[in-house]
Amino acid sequence: MPRRSDDEEKWQMMREKIIGLGEKSIRKSYYPELRQKIIELEKANRELALEVIERQRGEEEIKRNYEIQTIINSLLKLSLQDISLAELFSITIDSILSLRWLSHQGKAFIFLVEDAPEVLVLKAGTGLPEQLPDHCATVPFGQCLCGLAASTGEIQFADHDDERHTLRYENMQPHGHYAVPILLDNRTIGLICIFLPAGHKRDASEEEFLVSIAHTLAGIIQRKLMAQEKSRLAEELRQAAKMEAIGTLAGGIAHDFNNILTAIFGFTELARMDLPQPEKVEKNLNAIYRCTLRAKELVKQILTFSRRSAQQKEPLQLSLLIKECLKLLRSTIPATIEIRQDIRSTARSLADPTQIHQIIMNLCTNAYHAMRQSGGVLTLALEDVEMSAEDAGLSGISPGPYIRLSVSDTGTGMGKETLSKIFEPYFTTKEIGEGTGLGLALVHGIVQGHNGHIMVASEPGKGTVFHVFLPRLHRASAASATLLEDTEAERGHEHILIVDDEQNIIRIAREILEDSGYQVSAHRTGAGALEQFQQQPEKFDLLITDMAMPGMSGVDLARQVMELKPSMPVILCSGHSDMVNRDQALAMGIRAYVAKPYFMSEMLRTIRTVLNRRNHT
Ligand code: ADP
Ligand code: MG
């Protein structure tokens, strides 16, 4: 080592110089001490130089570790966001390739093992050769470097594209690889592959780094897959709950419909036999009419239930909704269970009818299930309650006016253990196929969405009561329009012009209107009606017209009639419950819009409303 001897020569010279000096000016006895000191100094100096190098190395290591930690942290943080695995992989690759101390060719990609077992599926890549995505889109386990790494669960390193690199493509440039499996419980669930410059030396710290990234990704993938699976299961269960509810409902309704049909058959038969005695016929026909009313109610209930629109709150009189539910419950719950009602409130709450319907049906279904073996009493109660600040403190309910809906049963009841879990989604004590555990979770969600509260009291062997508190609106007022009960038909004497292309409707309408005291002129076309109207506009008090008719439409007819006589009230009927039609009609001055099919009682009421309003103005 020439350098060393250089140094040594220098030291030697220095020593001699010092010794020379010493010999001249210092006593001879100092010499050995001095020599010793110099040797020590020399040694310390060498150690210092080594330490500097060591420290530099350490600093680099710290910097590297810091970079690695930063990458891992940012990946973990990203994984908590709503980001797809493919996106996350892309970011991972970019982070890896951004490191200066890692040798790579600016190319890397990540695979995921997908549904089909033993196959790697390309999920993300950067800087990939043009043909690669075609060749490596899916790589079976065992094939090429990546497949080998996947099947063995061990890193495959190659300093050039050797015989293991079985997937080859045109214009493949010389290169090496790190193929690092992503392992979860010793199972390969994905793979990271990096392109290396040909001839690159295998480096333990590079491998260590790639393995730590693979570990991180394994955790993230597992979490994401579990979340996906969970939401898939939740969706499946929700669907199952819906189907179950519809199934129960359909069974009950089919049963009810059959009863109604049987009654209609029966009364029709009777009417036929009674033809010579008109008063008997009338009685039977009235009975048939009542049957059709019931059928109409049922259809309305099915529609209420199956409507899955976004939440639509309206001032809702809960007592009327409960009555609808009671009808439905009677037809679905067996006779061994008595159903009682105790309705003391006619107040309204700002609520979505479909959702409140769901609350009631869910609570009642649970109550029914709890009494299935033994029979018992199901009670639906409704009451206005005031929550004072004091009560509120005790119960956790904010003070104010509420309507309290209570569903109680005399069934099995629940122990503390069960009670503490009932609102959890998927908690059920029922057999598979019987319960989904979603009913009360749904109820809880709806109640919260209405700023309400739910409370439950239960005793094993005795029964259960659920109280639902919904905020009460000030002043109870008339029933919601959609839930009006049929009232006595109203009579009148005015002259009505009615137009409908359907012969039967004209016939029935004419008879009923005339029975109610009105004068009627009926037409099957708009043109015919218009012609008669033009002759004596002052003779008519009201036009009732169908919307869709061949030739002139109801809207056209209405427009022309109102042009001739602006004060003429018009009622438009349509079989398409199309909101645009309705709004357009009302905007152009049509007084009322009646959706088909309508009952004549409904029509008579609308007629009266329209005509009375005209008389007042
Ligand atoms: P599911 O009815 O599908 O089981 P729910 O969320 O409606 O799901 O109810 C969860 C659980 O709460 C039920 O499995 C049952 O154990 C219990 N539960 C609910 N209501 C009652 C009740 N009225 N009486 C006894 N247990 C009940
Ligand atoms: Mg339930």
XYZ file of C-alpha atoms and ligand atoms in Angstrom:
645
model
C 0.000 0.000 0.000
C 1.954 3.007 -1.265
C -0.328 5.428 0.550
C 0.302 3.905 3.874
C 4.097 3.974 3.376
C 3.781 7.592 2.224
C 2.054 8.382 5.465
C 4.554 6.430 7.402
C 7.430 8.234 5.732
C 5.806 11.532 6.611
C 5.361 10.491 10.210
C 8.903 9.234 10.323
C 10.183 12.534 9.065
C 8.090 14.399 11.571
C 9.286 12.201 14.377
C 12.876 12.702 13.402
C 12.311 16.395 13.207
C 10.768 16.423 16.643
C 13.414 14.149 18.008
C 16.035 16.344 16.418
C 14.484 19.321 18.053
C 14.207 17.500 21.286
C 17.791 16.452 21.128
C 18.776 19.985 20.671
C 16.569 21.642 23.306
C 15.021 19.039 25.555
C 16.754 16.712 27.872
C 17.260 13.178 26.515
C 15.039 11.646 29.175
C 11.870 13.189 27.533
C 12.236 11.321 24.314
C 10.460 7.973 25.099
C 7.416 9.775 26.561
C 7.039 11.972 23.542
C 7.330 9.073 21.194
C 4.597 7.247 23.102
C 2.285 10.303 22.893
C 2.737 10.531 19.170
C 1.826 6.890 18.662
C -1.365 7.403 20.688
C -2.301 10.517 18.737
C -1.802 8.656 15.515
C -4.112 5.853 16.634
C -6.848 8.231 17.743
C -6.683 9.952 14.435
C -7.242 6.712 12.543
C -10.207 5.773 14.740
C -11.748 9.162 14.129
C -11.537 8.735 10.362
C -13.270 5.334 10.633
C -16.014 6.791 12.786
C -16.741 9.530 10.254
C -17.251 6.925 7.542
C -19.453 4.860 9.852
C -21.571 7.883 10.689
C -22.048 8.771 7.049
C -23.236 5.246 6.422
C -25.610 5.430 9.391
C -27.058 8.706 8.226
C -27.778 7.249 4.809
C -29.428 4.262 6.434
C -31.575 6.520 8.587
C -32.540 8.537 5.550
C -33.466 5.371 3.682
C -35.522 4.015 6.544
C -37.236 7.330 6.840
C -38.141 7.250 3.144
C -39.417 3.684 3.439
C -41.473 4.552 6.493
C -42.910 7.586 4.713
C -43.998 5.456 1.765
C -45.598 2.845 4.015
C -47.358 5.474 6.094
C -48.779 7.241 3.088
C -49.998 3.921 1.653
C -51.723 3.039 4.911
C -53.270 6.471 5.075
C -54.459 6.242 1.461
C -55.955 2.842 2.072
C -58.328 4.374 4.605
C -59.766 6.584 1.907
C -62.286 5.563 -0.685
C -59.741 4.428 -3.233
C -59.673 1.366 -5.455
C -56.926 -1.213 -5.151
C -55.809 -0.489 -8.717
C -55.337 3.193 -7.863
C -53.522 2.317 -4.690
C -51.218 -0.029 -6.616
C -50.401 2.692 -9.140
C -49.417 5.022 -6.331
C -47.355 2.269 -4.719
C -45.434 1.716 -7.947
C -44.765 5.418 -8.394
C -43.494 5.651 -4.821
C -41.163 2.701 -5.305
C -39.814 4.077 -8.554
C -39.219 7.482 -6.993
C -36.489 6.097 -4.737
C -32.975 6.992 -5.908
C -31.119 4.313 -4.009
C -33.178 1.528 -5.575
C -31.882 0.351 -8.938
C -34.680 -0.103 -11.444
C -35.469 0.647 -15.052
C -38.433 2.921 -14.255
C -40.722 -0.027 -14.878
C -42.774 -2.021 -12.409
C -46.166 -3.642 -12.070
C -48.427 -5.277 -9.520
C -50.629 -8.351 -9.804
C -53.546 -9.526 -7.728
C -54.637 -13.138 -7.409
C -58.265 -13.015 -8.432
C -61.377 -15.176 -8.224
C -59.902 -17.853 -10.412
C -57.364 -19.428 -8.056
C -53.751 -19.756 -9.105
C -53.820 -16.912 -11.613
C -52.129 -13.521 -11.318
C -54.099 -10.670 -12.845
C -52.319 -7.459 -13.841
C -53.784 -4.534 -11.890
C -51.401 -1.624 -12.330
C -48.131 -0.827 -14.015
C -45.817 2.026 -14.908
C -43.442 2.383 -17.867
C -44.302 -1.078 -19.143
C -43.054 -2.213 -22.572
C -45.837 -1.919 -25.109
C -46.406 -5.645 -25.563
C -46.209 -6.539 -21.919
C -49.808 -5.886 -20.837
C -50.981 -8.369 -23.494
C -48.505 -11.022 -22.484
C -48.728 -10.576 -18.765
C -52.389 -9.607 -18.322
C -52.921 -12.954 -16.619
C -50.074 -15.192 -15.531
C -50.801 -18.690 -14.210
C -48.964 -19.762 -11.057
C -45.677 -21.465 -11.930
C -45.239 -19.669 -15.226
C -42.379 -17.198 -15.852
C -40.612 -15.439 -12.971
C -43.769 -13.960 -11.494
C -45.655 -17.241 -11.599
C -42.700 -18.956 -9.928
C -42.580 -16.378 -7.153
C -46.344 -16.765 -6.707
C -46.302 -20.559 -6.527
C -43.242 -20.817 -4.270
C -44.054 -17.795 -2.121
C -40.396 -16.751 -2.457
C -38.749 -13.760 -4.085
C -37.403 -14.507 -7.546
C -34.341 -12.487 -8.480
C -32.888 -12.463 -11.969
C -29.915 -10.386 -13.124
C -30.902 -11.045 -16.741
C -33.816 -12.605 -18.587
C -32.662 -16.154 -17.982
C -34.370 -19.476 -18.768
C -36.996 -18.857 -16.043
C -38.286 -15.866 -18.038
C -40.595 -17.989 -20.200
C -43.037 -15.267 -21.254
C -41.176 -13.404 -23.986
C -42.244 -10.695 -26.360
C -40.896 -8.904 -29.420
C -38.127 -6.344 -28.900
C -37.563 -7.523 -25.375
C -34.578 -5.540 -24.028
C -32.036 -7.157 -21.687
C -33.229 -6.763 -18.117
C -33.448 -8.395 -14.720
C -36.260 -8.623 -12.129
C -37.260 -8.698 -8.542
C -40.551 -10.620 -8.379
C -41.835 -10.278 -4.824
C -44.913 -12.228 -3.740
C -47.516 -10.482 -1.559
C -48.257 -13.063 1.112
C -51.142 -13.402 3.522
C -50.935 -16.346 5.936
C -48.354 -17.947 3.638
C -50.752 -17.721 0.730
C -49.871 -15.616 -2.317
C -52.559 -12.990 -2.890
C -50.610 -10.710 -5.216
C -47.186 -9.823 -6.539
C -44.860 -6.860 -7.071
C -42.487 -7.041 -10.031
C -39.694 -4.570 -10.758
C -37.504 -4.301 -13.869
C -33.783 -4.146 -13.090
C -30.900 -3.070 -15.308
C -29.311 -6.190 -16.784
C -26.419 -7.393 -14.650
C -27.696 -5.782 -11.456
C -26.352 -7.428 -8.272
C -28.794 -8.912 -5.835
C -29.038 -6.573 -2.825
C -30.383 -7.646 0.563
C -31.538 -4.198 1.625
C -33.466 -3.692 -1.627
C -35.192 -7.017 -1.099
C -35.945 -6.155 2.486
C -37.560 -2.942 1.366
C -39.703 -4.626 -1.296
C -40.823 -7.267 1.201
C -41.935 -4.589 3.664
C -43.994 -2.944 0.907
C -45.500 -6.353 0.069
C -46.430 -6.824 3.749
C -48.119 -3.463 3.841
C -50.076 -4.193 0.675
C -51.130 -7.586 2.047
C -52.786 -5.891 5.026
C -54.469 -3.317 2.839
C -55.734 -5.888 0.326
C -57.141 -8.025 3.100
C -59.003 -5.099 4.615
C -60.395 -3.971 1.274
C -61.520 -7.468 0.324
C -63.192 -7.884 3.701
C -64.992 -4.568 3.319
C -66.140 -5.560 -0.173
C -67.362 -8.887 1.070
C -69.157 -7.237 3.955
C -71.021 -4.774 1.783
C -71.864 -7.526 -0.691
C -73.311 -9.617 2.122
C -75.172 -6.615 3.495
C -76.712 -5.955 0.100
C -77.653 -9.619 -0.232
C -79.276 -9.597 3.164
C -81.119 -6.396 2.486
C -82.416 -7.968 -0.684
C -83.351 -11.099 1.224
C -85.158 -9.039 3.858
C -87.093 -7.283 1.130
C -87.986 -10.513 -0.592
C -89.009 -12.046 2.695
C -91.261 -9.096 3.485
C -92.744 -9.100 -0.003
C -93.235 -12.844 0.244
C -95.157 -12.555 3.489
C -97.111 -9.688 2.094
C -97.892 -11.370 -1.220
C -99.127 -14.459 0.619
C -101.455 -12.405 2.757
C -102.668 -10.316 -0.113
C -103.332 -13.244 -2.418
C -105.350 -14.743 0.391
C -107.292 -11.517 0.860
C -107.850 -11.078 -2.835
C -109.209 -14.575 -3.123
C -111.663 -13.803 -0.373
C -112.774 -10.678 -2.171
C -113.094 -12.480 -5.490
C -115.050 -15.270 -3.866
C -117.431 -12.719 -2.439
C -117.818 -10.975 -5.788
C -118.550 -14.317 -7.497
C -121.072 -15.136 -4.827
C -122.914 -11.836 -4.903
C -122.973 -11.856 -8.692
C -124.522 -15.317 -8.694
C -127.102 -14.169 -6.172
C -127.926 -11.060 -8.171
C -128.488 -13.199 -11.259
C -130.878 -15.475 -9.415
C -132.659 -12.510 -7.896
C -133.200 -10.650 -11.160
C -137.011 -10.692 -10.792
C -136.669 -8.979 -7.357
C -134.872 -5.677 -7.977
C -134.454 -4.730 -4.302
C -132.509 -7.952 -3.669
C -130.390 -7.329 -6.735
C -129.576 -3.896 -5.414
C -128.435 -5.307 -2.109
C -126.109 -7.733 -3.852
C -124.747 -5.069 -6.133
C -123.990 -2.888 -3.126
C -122.120 -5.767 -1.598
C -120.098 -6.177 -4.796
C -119.319 -2.484 -4.749
C -117.990 -2.744 -1.211
C -115.797 -5.650 -2.300
C -114.208 -3.575 -5.033
C -113.521 -0.853 -2.466
C -111.605 -3.346 -0.393
C -109.698 -4.538 -3.435
C -108.734 -0.974 -4.235
C -107.490 -0.458 -0.683
C -105.355 -3.560 -0.924
C -103.742 -2.462 -4.163
C -102.973 0.880 -2.578
C -101.285 -0.851 0.323
C -99.128 -2.986 -1.916
C -98.070 0.114 -3.782
C -97.255 1.934 -0.558
C -95.125 -0.943 0.514
C -93.306 -1.560 -2.725
C -92.569 2.092 -3.451
C -88.870 2.526 -2.887
C -88.580 6.212 -3.543
C -86.263 8.550 -1.678
C -87.536 9.694 1.675
C -90.482 12.035 1.261
C -91.732 13.637 4.404
C -95.188 15.116 4.627
C -97.480 16.084 7.501
C -98.799 12.624 8.224
C -101.653 11.654 10.464
C -100.239 8.535 12.044
C -103.606 7.183 13.155
C -104.717 6.818 9.540
C -101.522 5.018 8.571
C -101.924 2.682 11.531
C -105.408 1.815 10.392
C -104.024 0.841 6.997
C -101.355 -1.280 8.651
C -103.919 -2.958 10.865
C -105.870 -4.068 7.820
C -102.742 -5.511 6.319
C -101.747 -7.208 9.579
C -105.159 -8.823 9.979
C -104.710 -10.537 6.658
C -101.160 -11.740 7.379
C -101.210 -12.712 11.045
C -102.985 -15.925 12.081
C -106.121 -15.846 14.187
C -104.369 -17.276 17.273
C -103.037 -13.774 17.760
C -105.478 -11.109 18.790
C -104.822 -7.649 17.426
C -105.897 -4.684 19.542
C -105.708 -1.000 18.860
C -105.669 1.869 21.279
C -105.503 4.994 19.196
C -105.776 8.228 21.169
C -103.941 10.602 18.915
C -105.023 12.164 15.672
C -101.966 14.383 15.574
C -99.593 14.643 12.685
C -95.873 14.251 12.346
C -93.598 15.299 9.538
C -92.901 11.832 8.246
C -92.378 9.618 5.240
C -95.429 7.331 5.010
C -93.530 4.457 3.391
C -90.892 4.486 6.096
C -93.369 4.749 8.976
C -95.211 1.870 7.348
C -91.947 -0.093 7.489
C -91.455 0.717 11.165
C -94.920 -0.531 12.058
C -94.712 -3.651 9.910
C -91.268 -4.564 11.256
C -92.227 -4.118 14.905
C -95.473 -6.017 14.388
C -93.746 -8.839 12.521
C -91.317 -9.237 15.419
C -94.193 -9.197 17.889
C -95.976 -11.827 15.833
C -92.840 -14.006 15.720
C -92.510 -13.761 19.502
C -96.057 -15.108 19.912
C -96.047 -17.627 17.104
C -95.839 -20.658 19.379
C -98.122 -19.534 22.150
C -100.529 -17.070 20.588
C -101.256 -13.861 22.465
C -102.192 -10.227 22.070
C -100.560 -7.664 19.819
C -101.450 -4.083 20.697
C -100.852 -1.009 18.607
C -101.232 2.192 20.598
C -100.889 5.819 19.684
C -100.794 8.675 22.131
C -99.739 12.313 22.340
C -97.059 12.863 24.959
C -95.157 15.870 26.238
C -91.519 15.478 27.122
C -90.640 17.931 29.847
C -87.041 18.908 30.367
C -87.093 16.675 33.442
C -88.381 13.582 31.594
C -85.961 14.422 28.869
C -83.035 14.309 31.269
C -84.030 10.839 32.410
C -84.747 9.316 29.024
C -82.267 11.111 26.825
C -85.081 12.376 24.591
C -85.033 16.068 23.779
C -87.977 17.892 25.374
C -91.063 18.783 23.300
C -94.323 17.421 21.951
C -94.268 13.859 20.601
C -96.588 11.224 19.257
C -95.808 7.905 20.897
C -96.404 4.772 18.867
C -96.291 1.634 20.976
C -96.223 -1.940 19.729
C -96.561 -4.484 22.495
C -96.837 -8.233 22.571
C -97.362 -10.952 25.160
C -94.724 -13.194 23.619
C -91.382 -14.667 24.617
C -89.757 -11.427 25.737
C -85.992 -10.909 25.821
C -83.194 -11.235 28.348
C -80.634 -8.489 29.005
C -78.071 -10.140 26.766
C -80.413 -10.090 23.743
C -81.806 -6.645 24.560
C -78.363 -5.094 24.404
C -77.881 -6.221 20.812
C -81.241 -5.997 19.082
C -80.503 -2.803 17.144
C -77.271 -4.139 15.726
C -77.510 -4.972 12.057
C -77.516 -8.741 11.474
C -78.256 -9.571 15.084
C -80.922 -12.240 15.068
C -81.946 -15.123 17.270
C -83.973 -16.628 14.470
C -83.112 -19.507 12.171
C -81.441 -18.910 8.843
C -84.151 -17.939 6.377
C -86.406 -16.765 9.178
C -84.696 -13.616 10.313
C -82.142 -11.318 8.773
C -81.433 -9.264 11.863
C -81.978 -6.142 9.812
C -85.512 -5.267 10.897
C -84.738 -3.326 14.039
C -81.587 -1.797 12.578
C -83.776 -0.419 9.806
C -86.380 0.794 12.310
C -83.675 2.493 14.350
C -82.290 4.230 11.267
C -85.706 5.478 10.195
C -86.567 6.759 13.670
C -83.306 8.678 13.799
C -83.943 10.075 10.345
C -87.196 11.504 11.737
C -85.505 13.055 14.786
C -87.365 10.560 16.901
C -86.442 8.071 19.593
C -87.040 4.427 20.234
C -87.258 2.697 23.599
C -87.872 -0.911 24.501
C -88.929 -2.744 27.628
C -89.066 -6.509 27.819
C -89.326 -9.306 30.308
C -88.564 -12.929 29.448
C -91.752 -14.971 29.338
C -94.004 -11.949 29.671
C -93.620 -9.881 26.546
C -92.148 -6.805 24.984
C -93.113 -3.250 24.230
C -91.429 -0.926 21.758
C -92.126 2.806 22.062
C -91.379 4.988 19.064
C -91.444 8.744 19.731
C -91.957 10.941 16.684
C -91.973 14.747 16.912
C -95.564 16.028 16.842
C -96.605 18.878 14.594
C -98.687 21.655 16.118
C -102.454 21.396 15.802
C -104.016 18.204 14.590
C -105.827 18.878 11.344
C -107.784 17.016 8.704
C -106.613 13.748 7.264
C -103.998 13.679 4.551
C -105.650 13.850 1.174
C -104.393 10.441 0.119
C -105.993 8.719 3.072
C -109.466 10.215 2.973
C -112.202 7.797 3.804
C -115.173 7.512 1.535
C -117.939 9.891 2.490
C -121.511 10.284 1.344
C -121.742 11.295 -2.294
C -122.637 14.910 -2.799
C -125.490 15.962 -5.007
C -126.047 18.838 -7.420
C -128.214 20.068 -10.292
C -125.679 21.632 -12.699
C -125.217 20.683 -16.338
C -122.125 18.612 -16.964
C -120.473 17.938 -20.289
C -118.548 14.679 -20.055
C -116.167 13.274 -22.674
C -114.506 9.879 -22.723
C -113.792 7.519 -25.609
C -114.566 4.543 -23.384
C -118.249 3.618 -23.716
C -118.488 1.912 -20.305
C -117.143 4.877 -18.433
C -119.611 7.181 -20.165
C -122.482 4.845 -19.287
C -121.609 4.514 -15.626
C -120.786 8.205 -15.242
C -124.023 9.313 -16.877
C -126.116 7.088 -14.626
C -124.418 8.062 -11.426
C -124.290 11.767 -12.230
C -127.944 11.791 -13.177
C -128.803 9.855 -10.001
C -127.012 12.562 -8.073
C -129.229 15.187 -9.642
C -127.001 16.504 -12.425
C -127.908 17.058 -16.052
C -125.504 15.222 -18.306
C -124.382 15.572 -21.920
C -121.932 12.843 -22.848
C -119.643 12.497 -25.871
C -117.092 9.962 -27.063
C -114.979 12.476 -29.012
C -113.582 15.902 -28.283
C -114.865 17.201 -31.586
C -118.448 16.155 -30.814
C -118.346 17.768 -27.398
C -116.832 20.987 -28.731
C -119.499 21.248 -31.383
C -122.302 21.021 -28.837
C -120.562 23.440 -26.508
C -120.052 26.040 -29.250
C -123.785 26.107 -29.882
C -124.758 26.994 -26.313
C -121.724 27.718 -24.124
C -123.845 29.252 -21.352
C -125.837 26.034 -20.977
C -122.909 24.103 -19.414
C -121.454 24.439 -15.921
C -118.616 21.942 -16.016
C -116.518 19.915 -18.450
C -115.115 16.537 -17.431
C -112.783 15.153 -20.045
C -110.488 12.205 -20.482
C -106.910 13.071 -21.399
C -105.866 10.588 -24.063
C -108.504 10.210 -26.800
C -108.204 9.563 -30.515
C -108.470 12.843 -32.460
C -108.698 15.826 -30.179
C -106.965 15.320 -26.820
C -108.540 16.337 -23.528
C -106.079 19.187 -23.104
C -106.877 20.580 -26.574
C -110.575 20.354 -25.909
C -110.167 22.064 -22.534
C -108.120 24.858 -24.054
C -110.729 25.592 -26.750
C -113.622 25.406 -24.310
C -111.897 27.802 -21.904
C -111.187 30.170 -24.785
C -114.875 30.305 -25.598
C -115.921 30.620 -21.960
C -113.060 31.510 -19.582
C -115.109 30.867 -16.430
C -115.863 27.282 -17.449
C -114.401 24.822 -14.878
C -112.702 21.736 -16.279
C -111.781 18.425 -14.648
C -109.170 16.385 -16.497
C -108.977 12.619 -16.034
C -106.036 10.459 -16.988
C -104.922 6.874 -16.669
C -101.269 7.904 -16.717
C -100.380 9.262 -13.335
C -97.886 11.502 -14.983
C -96.907 14.462 -12.841
C -96.003 16.561 -15.849
C -99.520 16.162 -17.218
C -100.975 17.121 -13.923
C -98.801 20.182 -13.440
C -99.296 21.299 -17.021
C -103.035 20.883 -16.651
C -103.220 22.904 -13.466
C -100.925 25.563 -14.951
C -103.223 26.090 -17.919
C -106.201 26.727 -15.650
C -107.748 23.287 -15.416
C -109.347 23.118 -11.967
C -108.771 19.515 -11.012
C -106.944 16.440 -12.165
C -108.316 13.013 -11.334
C -106.216 9.891 -11.828
C -107.871 6.791 -13.251
C -109.138 4.431 -12.059
C -111.355 6.583 -9.904
C -114.408 5.781 -7.899
C -117.477 7.750 -8.778
C -117.713 8.855 -5.127
C -114.330 10.472 -5.575
C -115.452 12.093 -8.786
C -118.659 13.378 -7.215
C -116.662 14.973 -4.426
C -114.285 16.630 -6.872
C -117.214 17.899 -8.925
C -118.734 19.476 -5.845
C -115.453 21.066 -4.789
C -114.890 22.574 -8.231
C -118.442 23.828 -8.614
C -118.640 25.249 -5.085
C -115.409 27.117 -5.596
C -116.839 28.587 -8.789
C -119.974 29.709 -6.933
C -117.873 31.448 -4.301
C -115.812 33.471 -6.737
P -84.975 -10.443 12.923
O -86.431 -10.265 13.213
O -84.720 -10.672 11.485
O -84.325 -11.449 13.790
P -84.738 -7.819 14.061
O -83.687 -6.780 13.945
O -86.118 -7.441 13.676
O -84.233 -9.051 13.232
O -84.764 -8.341 15.550
C -83.574 -8.768 16.156
C -83.829 -9.706 17.301
O -84.468 -9.014 18.365
C -84.755 -10.865 16.998
O -84.074 -11.938 16.412
C -85.282 -11.216 18.376
O -84.371 -12.015 19.075
C -85.301 -9.894 19.076
N -86.666 -9.314 19.114
C -87.101 -8.261 18.395
N -88.381 -7.962 18.686
C -88.779 -8.855 19.616
C -90.004 -9.081 20.345
N -91.080 -8.314 20.126
N -90.013 -10.088 21.243
C -88.932 -10.863 21.457
N -87.752 -10.701 20.813
C -87.668 -9.718 19.906
Mg -87.568 -8.639 12.490
